[in-house]
Coordinates of C-alpha atoms in Angstrom, one line a residue:
M1 CA 88.2 117.2 74.2
Y2 CA 88.5 118.6 77.3
D3 CA 84.5 118.2 78.2
R4 CA 85.7 114.8 77.8
L5 CA 88.7 115.1 79.9
G6 CA 86.7 117.5 82.1
Y7 CA 84.5 114.7 82.6
W8 CA 86.9 112.4 83.8
L9 CA 88.6 114.3 85.9
A10 CA 84.9 114.9 88.3
S11 CA 84.1 111.3 87.2
F12 CA 87.8 109.9 89.4
A13 CA 86.9 112.7 91.6
L14 CA 83.0 111.3 92.2
V15 CA 84.0 107.8 92.4
T16 CA 86.9 109.0 96.1
L17 CA 84.5 110.0 97.5
L18 CA 82.2 106.5 97.9
L19 CA 85.7 105.7 99.2
V20 CA 85.3 103.6 103.4
G21 CA 87.5 106.1 104.8
G22 CA 91.4 104.3 105.4
C23 CA 89.5 100.5 106.7
T24 CA 90.0 102.1 109.8
S25 CA 93.2 100.9 110.4
P26 CA 96.4 99.5 108.7
D27 CA 95.0 95.8 110.5
A28 CA 91.9 96.8 108.2
A29 CA 92.8 96.9 105.5
S30 CA 95.2 93.6 105.4
Q31 CA 92.3 92.0 105.8
A32 CA 90.2 93.2 103.9
S33 CA 92.9 93.0 101.0
D34 CA 94.5 89.4 102.6
T35 CA 90.2 88.2 101.6
S36 CA 91.1 88.7 97.8
V37 CA 93.8 86.9 97.2
Q38 CA 92.8 83.9 99.6
P39 CA 92.3 80.7 97.8
T40 CA 88.6 79.4 96.1
Q41 CA 88.1 76.8 98.3
A42 CA 89.1 79.0 100.9
R43 CA 87.0 82.3 99.6
N44 CA 83.1 80.1 98.9
S45 CA 83.3 78.9 102.9
Q46 CA 84.6 82.5 103.6
M47 CA 81.4 83.8 101.9
S48 CA 79.0 81.0 102.7
N49 CA 79.0 82.4 106.4
L50 CA 77.5 85.2 104.9
P51 CA 73.9 85.9 105.2
Q52 CA 72.2 85.7 102.2
L53 CA 69.0 86.9 100.4
E54 CA 67.0 84.5 98.2
G55 CA 64.9 86.2 96.1
K56 CA 64.1 89.8 96.8
A57 CA 62.9 91.9 99.2
T58 CA 61.2 94.9 100.6
V59 CA 62.8 98.0 103.4
V60 CA 61.8 100.9 103.9
L61 CA 64.4 104.0 105.5
T62 CA 61.7 106.2 106.9
V63 CA 63.7 109.6 106.6
K64 CA 62.9 112.7 108.9
G65 CA 59.0 111.3 108.9
S66 CA 59.1 110.2 105.5
P67 CA 59.2 106.8 103.8
I68 CA 61.9 105.8 101.3
T69 CA 61.4 101.4 100.0
I70 CA 64.5 99.5 98.3
E71 CA 63.9 96.5 96.4
V72 CA 67.0 95.0 97.7
D73 CA 68.0 91.9 95.0
G74 CA 69.5 89.0 96.3
T75 CA 68.5 87.0 93.0
Q76 CA 71.8 89.3 90.7
A77 CA 73.6 89.8 94.7
P78 CA 72.8 87.2 97.4
I79 CA 75.5 88.4 99.8
T80 CA 76.3 91.8 99.6
A81 CA 71.6 91.7 99.6
G82 CA 71.7 89.2 102.4
N83 CA 74.6 91.3 104.4
F84 CA 72.1 94.8 104.2
V85 CA 68.4 92.9 105.1
D86 CA 70.6 91.2 108.2
L87 CA 71.4 94.6 109.3
V88 CA 68.4 96.1 108.6
N89 CA 67.1 93.7 110.9
K90 CA 68.8 94.4 112.9
G91 CA 68.4 97.1 113.3
V92 CA 71.6 98.7 113.2
Y93 CA 70.8 101.6 110.5
D94 CA 67.9 103.2 113.4
G95 CA 69.6 106.9 114.1
L96 CA 72.7 106.8 111.2
V97 CA 73.7 109.5 109.8
F98 CA 74.0 110.3 106.0
H99 CA 77.2 111.7 106.5
R100 CA 78.1 112.2 103.1
V101 CA 75.7 114.0 99.8
V102 CA 76.7 115.2 97.4
R103 CA 75.6 117.2 94.6
Q104 CA 77.6 118.8 92.8
P105 CA 79.2 119.6 90.8
Q106 CA 76.6 116.9 89.4
P107 CA 73.8 115.5 90.9
F108 CA 75.8 111.7 92.7
V109 CA 74.8 109.9 96.0
V110 CA 73.6 110.1 99.6
Q111 CA 75.6 108.1 101.2
G112 CA 75.6 106.4 105.2
G113 CA 75.6 103.4 107.8
D114 CA 78.6 104.2 109.7
P115 CA 77.3 103.2 112.9
Q116 CA 79.4 105.4 114.9
S117 CA 77.4 108.2 113.7
K118 CA 75.0 106.7 115.8
D119 CA 76.7 108.8 119.1
P120 CA 75.9 112.2 118.8
N121 CA 78.9 112.7 120.5
F122 CA 80.7 111.4 118.0
R123 CA 84.0 114.1 116.2
G124 CA 86.0 111.1 114.6
Q125 CA 85.4 110.9 111.2
L126 CA 82.6 110.0 110.4
G127 CA 82.8 107.2 106.4
T128 CA 85.3 105.5 108.4
G129 CA 83.2 102.7 110.6
G130 CA 81.2 99.4 110.1
Y131 CA 79.5 97.1 111.3
I132 CA 81.4 94.8 113.8
D133 CA 79.6 91.7 114.6
P134 CA 79.7 90.5 118.6
S135 CA 79.6 87.4 117.5
T136 CA 83.8 87.9 116.7
G137 CA 84.2 91.3 117.7
R138 CA 85.8 92.1 114.5
E139 CA 83.6 94.4 111.1
R140 CA 81.7 92.2 108.9
R141 CA 83.1 92.5 105.6
I142 CA 81.9 91.0 102.0
P143 CA 83.0 90.4 99.0
L144 CA 82.2 92.6 96.1
E145 CA 79.6 90.7 93.3
I146 CA 78.8 91.7 90.7
T147 CA 76.9 89.9 88.1
P148 CA 77.6 90.4 84.5
E149 CA 75.0 90.9 82.3
G150 CA 73.1 87.7 81.5
A151 CA 75.8 85.8 83.5
D152 CA 74.2 82.7 85.7
S153 CA 76.4 84.2 88.7
P154 CA 78.7 86.8 90.1
I155 CA 81.6 87.4 89.8
Y156 CA 84.0 88.1 93.8
S157 CA 86.6 89.5 94.3
Q158 CA 86.9 91.8 91.0
T159 CA 86.2 95.0 89.8
F160 CA 84.9 94.2 85.6
K161 CA 88.3 96.5 84.5
T162 CA 90.8 93.5 87.4
A163 CA 88.0 90.5 85.4
G164 CA 89.1 91.5 81.9
I165 CA 84.5 91.8 80.8
A166 CA 85.3 96.1 81.2
Q167 CA 83.1 97.1 78.4
Q168 CA 80.9 94.5 79.6
S169 CA 77.6 96.1 81.4
P170 CA 76.1 94.7 84.9
A171 CA 73.3 93.2 86.0
L172 CA 72.2 95.7 88.7
P173 CA 73.7 99.1 87.1
H174 CA 74.2 102.8 88.6
R175 CA 71.1 104.1 87.2
R176 CA 69.5 106.9 89.2
G177 CA 67.9 105.4 92.4
A178 CA 70.2 102.2 92.2
V179 CA 71.8 101.7 96.5
A180 CA 74.8 99.9 96.4
M181 CA 78.3 99.4 98.9
A182 CA 80.9 102.2 99.5
R183 CA 83.9 100.7 99.8
S184 CA 88.1 100.9 100.6
Q185 CA 90.4 99.9 97.5
A186 CA 90.0 96.8 98.9
P187 CA 87.7 94.9 96.4
D188 CA 86.5 93.1 99.7
S189 CA 86.2 95.8 101.8
A190 CA 82.6 97.1 101.9
S191 CA 80.7 96.5 105.7
S192 CA 77.6 98.2 106.5
Q193 CA 78.1 101.5 104.6
F194 CA 76.0 102.4 101.5
Y195 CA 74.5 105.4 99.2
I196 CA 71.2 105.4 96.8
T197 CA 72.6 107.3 93.6
L198 CA 71.2 110.8 92.5
A199 CA 71.6 110.8 88.8
D200 CA 72.5 107.7 86.1
L201 CA 76.3 107.3 86.8
D202 CA 77.5 104.4 84.3
F203 CA 80.9 104.4 85.4
L204 CA 80.4 103.4 88.5
N205 CA 79.8 100.2 86.9
G206 CA 81.8 96.9 87.4
D207 CA 83.6 98.5 90.0
Y208 CA 80.9 98.7 93.0
A209 CA 78.0 96.2 94.0
V210 CA 74.7 97.6 93.6
F211 CA 72.0 95.4 95.4
G212 CA 69.1 97.4 95.0
Y213 CA 66.4 100.5 93.7
V214 CA 64.2 103.0 95.6
T215 CA 60.9 102.2 94.0
D216 CA 59.0 104.3 95.2
G217 CA 60.7 107.7 97.6
M218 CA 62.8 109.7 95.4
S219 CA 61.7 112.7 96.1
V220 CA 62.5 112.1 99.4
V221 CA 66.2 111.1 98.8
D222 CA 66.7 114.5 96.8
T223 CA 65.9 116.2 100.2
I224 CA 68.5 114.2 101.9
E225 CA 71.6 116.5 103.2
Q226 CA 74.9 115.9 104.9
G227 CA 73.7 115.2 108.9
D228 CA 70.0 113.9 108.7
R229 CA 69.8 110.7 110.5
I230 CA 67.6 107.0 109.6
D231 CA 64.7 107.6 112.1
S232 CA 64.2 103.8 110.8
A233 CA 65.1 101.0 108.6
K234 CA 62.5 98.1 108.2
V235 CA 62.2 95.2 106.1
T236 CA 58.4 95.0 105.4
E237 CA 58.7 92.1 103.0
G238 CA 61.1 89.0 102.0
L239 CA 62.5 88.6 106.2
E240 CA 61.8 84.4 105.0
N241 CA 64.2 84.8 102.2
L242 CA 67.0 85.8 103.8
K243 CA 69.1 82.3 105.1
I244 CA 72.0 82.7 107.5
N245 CA 74.0 80.4 108.5

């Protein structure tokens, strides 16, 4: 019993590390919260304006001169995958820092993707930023998008618990090498920050959106330290599957 309690407490503490810090501002937090309670028709219209990946794509991150190959899965997570591939293609991730690396008390994640980290002179708190869309001047947010195993389409804006299917498995589980979006406590608050899992992390299933897996280069991921930068991020296959309205 005590071992289980200790595991639960450690898991809870680790999950809080995935949260994007404070949504950056009260206004941004309000924006994210409002998205999750909009009428379905309005939310669907908003989602239709986001990039989507119809199929799969391959992205190669280069860190410390070594490649990390990611298969991005738009069949199970079209909006989440489309957002990532679009940002990679725009060069958003080039030069960004892995601002959070957690290996103790157990292997957990490496996390990056805060655009503020591109500036080596930035003195604020990393982990609070997201991608600012130059066409709107606002941070692009995407809905929480998780497909249950065997389902034809994703569930949006809800965790499996709030959707009443807490015991169900996702089509894309948090196994070692999963690539997923970090977010705040608001379901629809993910933007550009992502993490790569260092172990099987089943307790995250149904709460965070996995959109792909490292297929080559986990040995490189295992060497990433806090402060290491992404030298470059390139879409090497499947860019034709990215649809932008």
